Amino acid sequence: VRSIGSPVFGSAPSGMLLTTAPFRNALGRDLLIEGIAGSYGYFRAGALARSSEGKNAITVGVVRQRNDGYRAQEWNAHDQAFATSRFLHKRGITQVFLTWQNASWALPGSIDSLTATNDPRSARPYSQSIDAHIEKQQIMGGIATELAMGKSIRIRSGVHAQLIDKKNPFGTTAALSGYKVETIRAAGARLSISGDHALVKLPISWEFGVEALLERDQLQENTYANAVYGDVKTKGDSRVGNLNAFALTTTKVSKRIFLLVGLGLERTAYRHNDLLVATEQNTKTNARPTPLLGLEYLLVGGITIHVRYAESVNRPTISELLGSTGVFNTDLDPELINELEAGVHWGSDTTPARISLNWYTRRSELPITA
């Protein structure tokens, strides 16, 4: 998902996934309203208005979510509104989306093993005294197009941009505390070609593509001891360039067996300007192939079993590269991630119920702790 099976909207390195666009399948209009409540002050309310007329469709939605959290100083709040539209034309489809969100969440701080046993719902006292939390506002929009080139070739393209503003009064102790204000401006583009052919009489679907991302991150951190706003501690202007390449194939080995094989490649370059001492630092990650393997088998009775293995990289963010000291760390490598999933599924749109059981494990090498 992260590097190989890239999503239509957003970017693979962001970890964003959209499996199904929220459009109405049949012609007409409808309004969906949801309400969910749970333990520890959790509730979620949302509404979705959908319209599908002829070749065009539009969906507009809002979400409001709150949670007090299991631990003290662990609350979170989330508000979001979005609109997305789809236009069918002679040779393909175009989708446009725009989303806004306002989110905040508290930072309880880590606890040691003794506290976890005796008082697992507690938070660091200093975090509570300064109300350590993060506030984030984001707006993101983009357009994605798929064009048919003949009977079996398709070209997919997409561009998107996002604006993020964050405030981060944080700290677990007076020594490790600060007040961060961060502004992020980012844009990305994606281009791929895909098709369906027969290889040695075996039906095969394939896709090859590239994705480029550009980001500018402006960060200022002031000292913030005992909730008192102080002098400038860090002031930086950073730029990130990310390039992904991927290839993905799905082969129908037999009537009941499908084989998925993919390969990804990612490289990231950073340029950081320290505005306090007027210095510039540059670093980049080495490109590393990341494979994807999957097997799906259809049993009698509509039961499907599958197993998938994937590798990916998790590149460090600007905040992680700066760490707690504000000094840009050019030696911090990306995390190397191995994932394995297996599962069984029964049911479809025509059955009265669906049942899925999945097992999943994830292993990370060179974990980022800065």
mmCIF file of C-alpha atoms in Angstrom:
data_model
loop_
_atom_site.group_PDB
_atom_site.id
_atom_site.type_symbol
_atom_site.label_atom_id
_atom_site.label_comp_id
_atom_site.label_asym_id
_atom_site.label_seq_id
_atom_site.Cartn_x
_atom_site.Cartn_y
_atom_site.Cartn_z
ATOM 1 C CA VAL A 1 0.000 0.000 0.000
ATOM 2 C CA ARG A 2 2.688 2.501 0.979
ATOM 3 C CA SER A 3 5.063 2.225 -1.965
ATOM 4 C CA ILE A 4 3.736 -0.318 -4.437
ATOM 5 C CA GLY A 5 -0.059 -0.416 -4.579
ATOM 6 C CA SER A 6 -0.235 3.368 -4.544
ATOM 7 C CA PRO A 7 -3.608 4.999 -3.863
ATOM 8 C CA VAL A 8 -5.434 7.083 -6.470
ATOM 9 C CA PHE A 9 -5.734 10.042 -4.104
ATOM 10 C CA GLY A 10 -2.756 11.215 -2.076
ATOM 11 C CA SER A 11 0.721 9.780 -2.005
ATOM 12 C CA ALA A 12 2.219 6.423 -1.137
ATOM 13 C CA PRO A 13 4.756 7.759 1.411
ATOM 14 C CA SER A 14 1.925 9.409 3.351
ATOM 15 C CA GLY A 15 0.453 6.007 4.107
ATOM 16 C CA MET A 16 -2.928 7.115 2.821
ATOM 17 C CA LEU A 17 -5.357 4.471 1.561
ATOM 18 C CA LEU A 18 -8.705 4.802 -0.225
ATOM 19 C CA THR A 19 -10.125 1.434 -1.251
ATOM 20 C CA THR A 20 -13.502 2.598 -2.584
ATOM 21 C CA ALA A 21 -14.636 6.071 -3.612
ATOM 22 C CA PRO A 22 -17.748 7.071 -1.609
ATOM 23 C CA PHE A 23 -20.084 7.516 -4.584
ATOM 24 C CA ARG A 24 -23.620 6.214 -4.981
ATOM 25 C CA ASN A 25 -23.609 3.181 -7.291
ATOM 26 C CA ALA A 26 -27.161 3.596 -8.623
ATOM 27 C CA LEU A 27 -28.763 6.717 -10.105
ATOM 28 C CA GLY A 28 -30.568 9.004 -7.660
ATOM 29 C CA ARG A 29 -29.886 10.761 -4.391
ATOM 30 C CA ASP A 30 -29.573 9.681 -0.769
ATOM 31 C CA LEU A 31 -28.542 10.935 2.671
ATOM 32 C CA LEU A 32 -26.669 8.733 5.140
ATOM 33 C CA ILE A 33 -26.401 9.667 8.827
ATOM 34 C CA GLU A 34 -24.319 7.789 11.399
ATOM 35 C CA GLY A 35 -23.894 7.985 15.142
ATOM 36 C CA ILE A 36 -21.501 5.878 17.211
ATOM 37 C CA ALA A 37 -20.782 6.035 20.952
ATOM 38 C CA GLY A 38 -18.416 4.062 23.158
ATOM 39 C CA SER A 39 -16.390 3.936 26.348
ATOM 40 C CA TYR A 40 -14.130 6.722 27.612
ATOM 41 C CA GLY A 41 -16.201 9.524 26.132
ATOM 42 C CA TYR A 42 -15.978 8.297 22.548
ATOM 43 C CA PHE A 43 -18.559 9.421 20.008
ATOM 44 C CA ARG A 44 -18.642 9.918 16.264
ATOM 45 C CA ALA A 45 -21.360 11.676 14.262
ATOM 46 C CA GLY A 46 -21.360 12.002 10.512
ATOM 47 C CA ALA A 47 -23.495 12.679 7.469
ATOM 48 C CA LEU A 48 -23.032 11.838 3.803
ATOM 49 C CA ALA A 49 -25.089 13.329 0.957
ATOM 50 C CA ARG A 50 -24.722 11.590 -2.410
ATOM 51 C CA SER A 51 -26.078 12.287 -5.870
ATOM 52 C CA SER A 52 -25.599 10.334 -9.096
ATOM 53 C CA GLU A 53 -27.151 11.704 -12.287
ATOM 54 C CA GLY A 54 -26.203 10.300 -15.680
ATOM 55 C CA LYS A 55 -22.433 10.421 -16.115
ATOM 56 C CA ASN A 56 -21.762 12.658 -13.124
ATOM 57 C CA ALA A 57 -21.724 11.978 -9.384
ATOM 58 C CA ILE A 58 -20.958 14.029 -6.305
ATOM 59 C CA THR A 59 -20.623 13.228 -2.614
ATOM 60 C CA VAL A 60 -20.387 15.679 0.285
ATOM 61 C CA GLY A 61 -19.716 14.616 3.868
ATOM 62 C CA VAL A 62 -19.013 15.867 7.389
ATOM 63 C CA VAL A 63 -17.606 14.084 10.456
ATOM 64 C CA ARG A 64 -17.312 15.109 14.104
ATOM 65 C CA GLN A 65 -15.462 12.807 16.509
ATOM 66 C CA ARG A 66 -14.441 13.087 20.173
ATOM 67 C CA ASN A 67 -12.706 10.766 22.635
ATOM 68 C CA ASP A 68 -11.555 11.350 26.229
ATOM 69 C CA GLY A 69 -9.051 8.480 25.910
ATOM 70 C CA TYR A 70 -8.123 5.638 28.217
ATOM 71 C CA ARG A 71 -5.232 7.510 29.866
ATOM 72 C CA ALA A 72 -5.288 10.931 31.438
ATOM 73 C CA GLN A 73 -4.249 13.670 29.016
ATOM 74 C CA GLU A 74 -5.136 11.411 26.057
ATOM 75 C CA TRP A 75 -8.208 13.137 24.616
ATOM 76 C CA ASN A 76 -8.618 13.768 20.910
ATOM 77 C CA ALA A 77 -11.006 15.729 18.712
ATOM 78 C CA HIS A 78 -11.558 15.617 14.972
ATOM 79 C CA ASP A 79 -13.784 17.593 12.590
ATOM 80 C CA GLN A 80 -13.773 17.064 8.843
ATOM 81 C CA ALA A 81 -15.706 18.118 5.767
ATOM 82 C CA PHE A 82 -15.121 16.929 2.218
ATOM 83 C CA ALA A 83 -16.542 16.982 -1.286
ATOM 84 C CA THR A 84 -15.642 14.693 -4.168
ATOM 85 C CA SER A 85 -17.049 14.442 -7.679
ATOM 86 C CA ARG A 86 -16.754 12.036 -10.592
ATOM 87 C CA PHE A 87 -17.194 12.737 -14.293
ATOM 88 C CA LEU A 88 -17.470 9.994 -16.906
ATOM 89 C CA HIS A 89 -16.391 10.918 -20.417
ATOM 90 C CA LYS A 90 -15.905 9.103 -23.714
ATOM 91 C CA ARG A 91 -12.448 7.697 -23.014
ATOM 92 C CA GLY A 92 -12.337 7.482 -19.243
ATOM 93 C CA ILE A 93 -13.129 9.031 -15.890
ATOM 94 C CA THR A 94 -12.042 12.110 -13.936
ATOM 95 C CA GLN A 95 -12.372 12.554 -10.178
ATOM 96 C CA VAL A 96 -11.903 15.774 -8.205
ATOM 97 C CA PHE A 97 -11.758 16.042 -4.417
ATOM 98 C CA LEU A 98 -11.370 18.629 -1.677
ATOM 99 C CA THR A 99 -11.162 17.942 2.053
ATOM 100 C CA TRP A 100 -10.723 20.063 5.191
ATOM 101 C CA GLN A 101 -10.017 18.926 8.722
ATOM 102 C CA ASN A 102 -9.405 20.409 12.131
ATOM 103 C CA ALA A 103 -7.906 17.988 14.635
ATOM 104 C CA SER A 104 -6.272 18.074 18.049
ATOM 105 C CA TRP A 105 -5.000 15.433 20.422
ATOM 106 C CA ALA A 106 -3.345 15.400 23.831
ATOM 107 C CA LEU A 107 0.106 13.992 24.612
ATOM 108 C CA PRO A 108 0.132 11.960 27.845
ATOM 109 C CA GLY A 109 3.838 11.069 27.687
ATOM 110 C CA SER A 110 5.308 7.603 28.117
ATOM 111 C CA ILE A 111 5.174 5.661 31.382
ATOM 112 C CA ASP A 112 7.613 3.141 32.840
ATOM 113 C CA SER A 113 6.811 -0.522 33.508
ATOM 114 C CA LEU A 114 6.059 0.068 37.199
ATOM 115 C CA THR A 115 3.570 2.855 36.484
ATOM 116 C CA ALA A 116 2.024 0.816 33.672
ATOM 117 C CA THR A 117 1.296 -1.948 36.191
ATOM 118 C CA ASN A 118 0.117 0.177 39.122
ATOM 119 C CA ASP A 119 -1.520 3.161 37.429
ATOM 120 C CA PRO A 120 -1.878 2.465 33.678
ATOM 121 C CA ARG A 121 -4.337 5.307 33.100
ATOM 122 C CA SER A 122 -2.014 7.995 34.426
ATOM 123 C CA ALA A 123 -0.078 10.566 32.372
ATOM 124 C CA ARG A 124 3.123 12.437 33.007
ATOM 125 C CA PRO A 125 2.266 15.171 35.568
ATOM 126 C CA TYR A 126 4.201 17.792 33.608
ATOM 127 C CA SER A 127 2.265 16.995 30.429
ATOM 128 C CA GLN A 128 -0.963 17.615 32.296
ATOM 129 C CA SER A 129 0.244 20.822 33.942
ATOM 130 C CA ILE A 130 1.069 22.482 30.576
ATOM 131 C CA ASP A 131 -1.796 20.783 28.669
ATOM 132 C CA ALA A 132 0.622 19.153 26.207
ATOM 133 C CA HIS A 133 -1.214 18.609 22.914
ATOM 134 C CA ILE A 134 -1.135 19.106 19.134
ATOM 135 C CA GLU A 135 -3.467 21.238 17.017
ATOM 136 C CA LYS A 136 -3.640 20.624 13.279
ATOM 137 C CA GLN A 137 -5.562 22.257 10.440
ATOM 138 C CA GLN A 138 -5.338 20.827 6.927
ATOM 139 C CA ILE A 139 -6.851 21.434 3.523
ATOM 140 C CA MET A 140 -6.127 19.087 0.623
ATOM 141 C CA GLY A 141 -7.371 18.929 -2.953
ATOM 142 C CA GLY A 142 -6.585 17.154 -6.175
ATOM 143 C CA ILE A 143 -7.675 15.683 -9.467
ATOM 144 C CA ALA A 144 -7.180 12.166 -10.871
ATOM 145 C CA THR A 145 -7.872 11.018 -14.429
ATOM 146 C CA GLU A 146 -7.948 7.633 -16.131
ATOM 147 C CA LEU A 147 -7.911 7.451 -19.941
ATOM 148 C CA ALA A 148 -8.416 4.377 -22.114
ATOM 149 C CA MET A 149 -5.888 4.032 -24.931
ATOM 150 C CA GLY A 150 -7.402 1.318 -27.069
ATOM 151 C CA LYS A 151 -9.034 -1.811 -25.653
ATOM 152 C CA SER A 152 -6.404 -2.904 -23.135
ATOM 153 C CA ILE A 153 -4.178 0.068 -22.217
ATOM 154 C CA ARG A 154 -5.024 2.731 -19.634
ATOM 155 C CA ILE A 155 -3.134 5.817 -18.542
ATOM 156 C CA ARG A 156 -3.726 7.167 -15.040
ATOM 157 C CA SER A 157 -2.555 10.579 -13.864
ATOM 158 C CA GLY A 158 -3.135 12.704 -10.818
ATOM 159 C CA VAL A 159 -2.015 15.854 -9.053
ATOM 160 C CA HIS A 160 -2.734 17.015 -5.518
ATOM 161 C CA ALA A 161 -1.707 19.719 -3.077
ATOM 162 C CA GLN A 162 -2.125 20.224 0.654
ATOM 163 C CA LEU A 163 -1.666 22.945 3.250
ATOM 164 C CA ILE A 164 -1.029 22.040 6.899
ATOM 165 C CA ASP A 165 -0.683 24.299 9.934
ATOM 166 C CA LYS A 166 0.311 22.784 13.287
ATOM 167 C CA LYS A 167 0.796 24.034 16.832
ATOM 168 C CA ASN A 168 2.516 21.750 19.289
ATOM 169 C CA PRO A 169 2.799 22.765 22.960
ATOM 170 C CA PHE A 170 4.463 19.632 24.254
ATOM 171 C CA GLY A 171 6.673 18.272 27.011
ATOM 172 C CA THR A 172 6.969 15.582 29.636
ATOM 173 C CA THR A 173 9.531 17.475 31.748
ATOM 174 C CA ALA A 174 10.675 21.083 31.977
ATOM 175 C CA ALA A 175 13.987 20.074 30.371
ATOM 176 C CA LEU A 176 12.301 18.320 27.423
ATOM 177 C CA SER A 177 9.669 20.839 26.428
ATOM 178 C CA GLY A 178 8.967 23.402 23.748
ATOM 179 C CA TYR A 179 6.319 25.199 21.733
ATOM 180 C CA LYS A 180 6.381 24.388 18.011
ATOM 181 C CA VAL A 181 4.622 26.234 15.207
ATOM 182 C CA GLU A 182 4.882 24.452 11.861
ATOM 183 C CA THR A 183 3.677 25.257 8.349
ATOM 184 C CA ILE A 184 3.751 22.632 5.597
ATOM 185 C CA ARG A 185 3.054 23.168 1.906
ATOM 186 C CA ALA A 186 3.212 20.111 -0.356
ATOM 187 C CA ALA A 187 2.310 19.001 -3.878
ATOM 188 C CA GLY A 188 2.562 15.753 -5.763
ATOM 189 C CA ALA A 189 1.973 14.175 -9.154
ATOM 190 C CA ARG A 190 1.504 10.603 -10.306
ATOM 191 C CA LEU A 191 1.599 8.972 -13.743
ATOM 192 C CA SER A 192 1.136 5.301 -14.591
ATOM 193 C CA ILE A 193 0.289 3.040 -17.495
ATOM 194 C CA SER A 194 -1.589 -0.230 -17.081
ATOM 195 C CA GLY A 195 -3.073 -2.957 -19.220
ATOM 196 C CA ASP A 196 -4.581 -6.424 -19.506
ATOM 197 C CA HIS A 197 -2.952 -9.063 -21.708
ATOM 198 C CA ALA A 198 -2.382 -12.794 -22.031
ATOM 199 C CA LEU A 199 1.074 -14.144 -21.172
ATOM 200 C CA VAL A 200 1.578 -17.760 -22.269
ATOM 201 C CA LYS A 201 -2.238 -18.070 -22.288
ATOM 202 C CA LEU A 202 -2.415 -16.726 -18.722
ATOM 203 C CA PRO A 203 -4.479 -13.535 -18.237
ATOM 204 C CA ILE A 204 -2.302 -10.863 -16.617
ATOM 205 C CA SER A 205 -2.981 -7.303 -15.465
ATOM 206 C CA TRP A 206 -0.015 -4.961 -15.044
ATOM 207 C CA GLU A 207 0.787 -1.398 -14.037
ATOM 208 C CA PHE A 208 4.003 0.636 -14.093
ATOM 209 C CA GLY A 209 4.295 4.166 -12.771
ATOM 210 C CA VAL A 210 6.176 6.964 -11.088
ATOM 211 C CA GLU A 211 5.195 9.420 -8.375
ATOM 212 C CA ALA A 212 6.908 12.653 -7.341
ATOM 213 C CA LEU A 213 6.364 14.708 -4.194
ATOM 214 C CA LEU A 214 7.649 18.124 -3.156
ATOM 215 C CA GLU A 215 7.297 19.535 0.344
ATOM 216 C CA ARG A 216 8.333 22.689 2.173
ATOM 217 C CA ASP A 217 8.353 22.657 5.965
ATOM 218 C CA GLN A 218 8.835 25.843 8.005
ATOM 219 C CA LEU A 219 9.298 25.282 11.720
ATOM 220 C CA GLN A 220 9.874 27.515 14.690
ATOM 221 C CA GLU A 221 10.247 26.232 18.236
ATOM 222 C CA ASN A 222 10.408 28.360 21.360
ATOM 223 C CA THR A 223 11.311 27.314 24.869
ATOM 224 C CA TYR A 224 8.189 26.454 26.840
ATOM 225 C CA ALA A 225 8.880 25.702 30.499
ATOM 226 C CA ASN A 226 6.056 25.623 33.050
ATOM 227 C CA ALA A 227 3.671 26.908 30.352
ATOM 228 C CA VAL A 228 5.767 30.090 29.898
ATOM 229 C CA TYR A 229 6.524 31.004 26.260
ATOM 230 C CA GLY A 230 10.223 31.880 25.856
ATOM 231 C CA ASP A 231 13.079 32.449 23.395
ATOM 232 C CA VAL A 232 13.458 30.920 19.929
ATOM 233 C CA LYS A 233 15.091 27.486 20.178
ATOM 234 C CA THR A 234 14.803 26.226 16.584
ATOM 235 C CA LYS A 235 14.012 28.038 13.357
ATOM 236 C CA GLY A 236 14.311 26.115 10.095
ATOM 237 C CA ASP A 237 13.169 26.057 6.499
ATOM 238 C CA SER A 238 13.306 22.553 5.016
ATOM 239 C CA ARG A 239 12.533 21.116 1.604
ATOM 240 C CA VAL A 240 11.880 17.476 0.746
ATOM 241 C CA GLY A 241 11.795 15.809 -2.670
ATOM 242 C CA ASN A 242 10.537 12.254 -2.989
ATOM 243 C CA LEU A 243 10.454 9.999 -6.059
ATOM 244 C CA ASN A 244 8.733 6.601 -6.254
ATOM 245 C CA ALA A 245 8.720 4.057 -9.048
ATOM 246 C CA PHE A 246 6.587 0.919 -8.964
ATOM 247 C CA ALA A 247 5.540 -2.104 -11.002
ATOM 248 C CA LEU A 248 2.614 -4.385 -10.167
ATOM 249 C CA THR A 249 1.226 -7.499 -11.876
ATOM 250 C CA THR A 250 -1.773 -9.738 -11.164
ATOM 251 C CA THR A 251 -1.901 -13.092 -12.949
ATOM 252 C CA LYS A 252 -4.821 -15.517 -13.140
ATOM 253 C CA VAL A 253 -2.861 -18.744 -12.808
ATOM 254 C CA SER A 254 -5.977 -20.911 -12.959
ATOM 255 C CA LYS A 255 -9.718 -20.569 -12.541
ATOM 256 C CA ARG A 256 -9.295 -20.318 -8.769
ATOM 257 C CA ILE A 257 -5.740 -19.027 -8.220
ATOM 258 C CA PHE A 258 -4.508 -15.426 -8.536
ATOM 259 C CA LEU A 259 -0.870 -14.364 -8.124
ATOM 260 C CA LEU A 260 0.182 -10.817 -7.207
ATOM 261 C CA VAL A 261 3.796 -9.668 -7.756
ATOM 262 C CA GLY A 262 5.092 -6.124 -7.340
ATOM 263 C CA LEU A 263 8.247 -4.102 -6.891
ATOM 264 C CA GLY A 264 8.723 -0.571 -5.594
ATOM 265 C CA LEU A 265 11.638 1.836 -5.463
ATOM 266 C CA GLU A 266 11.797 5.033 -3.397
ATOM 267 C CA ARG A 267 14.349 7.797 -2.964
ATOM 268 C CA THR A 268 14.124 10.946 -0.844
ATOM 269 C CA ALA A 269 16.313 14.060 -0.734
ATOM 270 C CA TYR A 270 16.324 16.684 2.043
ATOM 271 C CA ARG A 271 17.622 20.255 2.184
ATOM 272 C CA HIS A 272 17.528 22.032 5.533
ATOM 273 C CA ASN A 273 18.289 25.693 6.203
ATOM 274 C CA ASP A 274 18.984 26.539 9.839
ATOM 275 C CA LEU A 275 17.912 30.184 10.022
ATOM 276 C CA LEU A 276 19.398 30.723 13.487
ATOM 277 C CA VAL A 277 22.992 30.017 12.453
ATOM 278 C CA ALA A 278 22.599 30.569 8.675
ATOM 279 C CA THR A 279 23.758 27.084 7.586
ATOM 280 C CA GLU A 280 22.458 24.629 5.002
ATOM 281 C CA GLN A 281 22.571 20.811 5.148
ATOM 282 C CA ASN A 282 21.705 18.262 2.466
ATOM 283 C CA THR A 283 21.113 14.531 2.687
ATOM 284 C CA LYS A 284 19.374 11.805 0.702
ATOM 285 C CA THR A 285 18.308 8.199 1.157
ATOM 286 C CA ASN A 286 19.573 5.338 -0.977
ATOM 287 C CA ALA A 287 17.033 3.751 -3.296
ATOM 288 C CA ARG A 288 16.005 0.308 -2.006
ATOM 289 C CA PRO A 289 13.841 -2.233 -3.901
ATOM 290 C CA THR A 290 10.726 -3.243 -1.953
ATOM 291 C CA PRO A 291 8.936 -6.419 -3.147
ATOM 292 C CA LEU A 292 5.290 -7.398 -2.851
ATOM 293 C CA LEU A 293 3.989 -10.966 -3.186
ATOM 294 C CA GLY A 294 0.430 -12.196 -2.866
ATOM 295 C CA LEU A 295 -1.574 -15.369 -3.491
ATOM 296 C CA GLU A 296 -5.356 -15.737 -3.502
ATOM 297 C CA TYR A 297 -7.277 -19.023 -3.779
ATOM 298 C CA LEU A 298 -11.023 -19.358 -4.344
ATOM 299 C CA LEU A 299 -12.510 -22.383 -2.594
ATOM 300 C CA VAL A 300 -15.859 -24.037 -3.241
ATOM 301 C CA GLY A 301 -18.796 -22.182 -1.708
ATOM 302 C CA GLY A 302 -17.501 -18.673 -2.293
ATOM 303 C CA ILE A 303 -14.751 -18.888 0.349
ATOM 304 C CA THR A 304 -11.513 -17.090 -0.503
ATOM 305 C CA ILE A 305 -8.176 -17.501 1.289
ATOM 306 C CA HIS A 306 -5.192 -15.242 0.730
ATOM 307 C CA VAL A 307 -1.646 -14.583 1.892
ATOM 308 C CA ARG A 308 0.448 -11.471 1.194
ATOM 309 C CA TYR A 309 4.001 -10.365 1.980
ATOM 310 C CA ALA A 310 5.335 -6.837 1.448
ATOM 311 C CA GLU A 311 8.383 -4.738 2.245
ATOM 312 C CA SER A 312 8.427 -0.957 2.448
ATOM 313 C CA VAL A 313 10.401 1.977 3.830
ATOM 314 C CA ASN A 314 9.213 4.617 6.271
ATOM 315 C CA ARG A 315 11.224 7.782 5.639
ATOM 316 C CA PRO A 316 11.939 10.096 8.598
ATOM 317 C CA THR A 317 9.945 13.296 8.837
ATOM 318 C CA ILE A 318 11.483 16.743 9.261
ATOM 319 C CA SER A 319 10.520 16.720 12.942
ATOM 320 C CA GLU A 320 12.261 13.368 13.431
ATOM 321 C CA LEU A 321 15.387 14.580 11.615
ATOM 322 C CA LEU A 322 15.526 17.638 13.898
ATOM 323 C CA GLY A 323 14.810 15.568 17.011
ATOM 324 C CA SER A 324 14.623 17.155 20.450
ATOM 325 C CA THR A 325 17.784 19.209 19.941
ATOM 326 C CA GLY A 326 16.772 21.042 16.751
ATOM 327 C CA VAL A 327 20.005 19.915 15.074
ATOM 328 C CA PHE A 328 19.417 18.312 11.652
ATOM 329 C CA ASN A 329 20.487 14.641 11.767
ATOM 330 C CA THR A 330 21.868 13.558 8.376
ATOM 331 C CA ASP A 331 22.601 10.030 9.678
ATOM 332 C CA LEU A 332 18.999 9.060 10.465
ATOM 333 C CA ASP A 333 18.031 6.258 8.051
ATOM 334 C CA PRO A 334 14.513 5.216 7.014
ATOM 335 C CA GLU A 335 12.804 2.338 8.786
ATOM 336 C CA LEU A 336 12.759 -0.959 6.878
ATOM 337 C CA ILE A 337 9.385 -2.673 7.253
ATOM 338 C CA ASN A 338 8.315 -6.286 6.583
ATOM 339 C CA GLU A 339 4.613 -7.146 6.630
ATOM 340 C CA LEU A 340 2.810 -10.476 6.371
ATOM 341 C CA GLU A 341 -0.945 -11.006 6.144
ATOM 342 C CA ALA A 342 -3.148 -14.088 5.781
ATOM 343 C CA GLY A 343 -6.904 -14.376 5.837
ATOM 344 C CA VAL A 344 -10.133 -16.046 4.802
ATOM 345 C CA HIS A 345 -13.286 -14.355 3.489
ATOM 346 C CA TRP A 346 -16.835 -15.453 2.719
ATOM 347 C CA GLY A 347 -19.661 -13.414 1.234
ATOM 348 C CA SER A 348 -20.398 -10.827 -1.454
ATOM 349 C CA ASP A 349 -22.903 -8.091 -2.307
ATOM 350 C CA THR A 350 -25.520 -10.748 -3.058
ATOM 351 C CA THR A 351 -25.161 -12.717 0.198
ATOM 352 C CA PRO A 352 -27.040 -11.790 3.396
ATOM 353 C CA ALA A 353 -23.805 -11.521 5.400
ATOM 354 C CA ARG A 354 -20.032 -11.339 5.017
ATOM 355 C CA ILE A 355 -17.429 -12.947 7.243
ATOM 356 C CA SER A 356 -13.695 -12.174 7.232
ATOM 357 C CA LEU A 357 -10.899 -13.405 9.467
ATOM 358 C CA ASN A 358 -7.399 -11.954 9.028
ATOM 359 C CA TRP A 359 -4.023 -12.366 10.708
ATOM 360 C CA TYR A 360 -1.394 -9.659 10.350
ATOM 361 C CA THR A 361 2.159 -9.074 11.555
ATOM 362 C CA ARG A 362 4.552 -6.181 11.010
ATOM 363 C CA ARG A 363 8.293 -6.024 11.715
ATOM 364 C CA SER A 364 10.337 -2.834 11.659
ATOM 365 C CA GLU A 365 14.114 -2.654 11.331
ATOM 366 C CA LEU A 366 16.151 0.459 12.211
ATOM 367 C CA PRO A 367 13.203 2.019 14.066
ATOM 368 C CA ILE A 368 13.149 5.792 14.168
ATOM 369 C CA THR A 369 13.339 6.912 17.782
ATOM 370 C CA ALA A 370 14.591 10.497 17.403
#
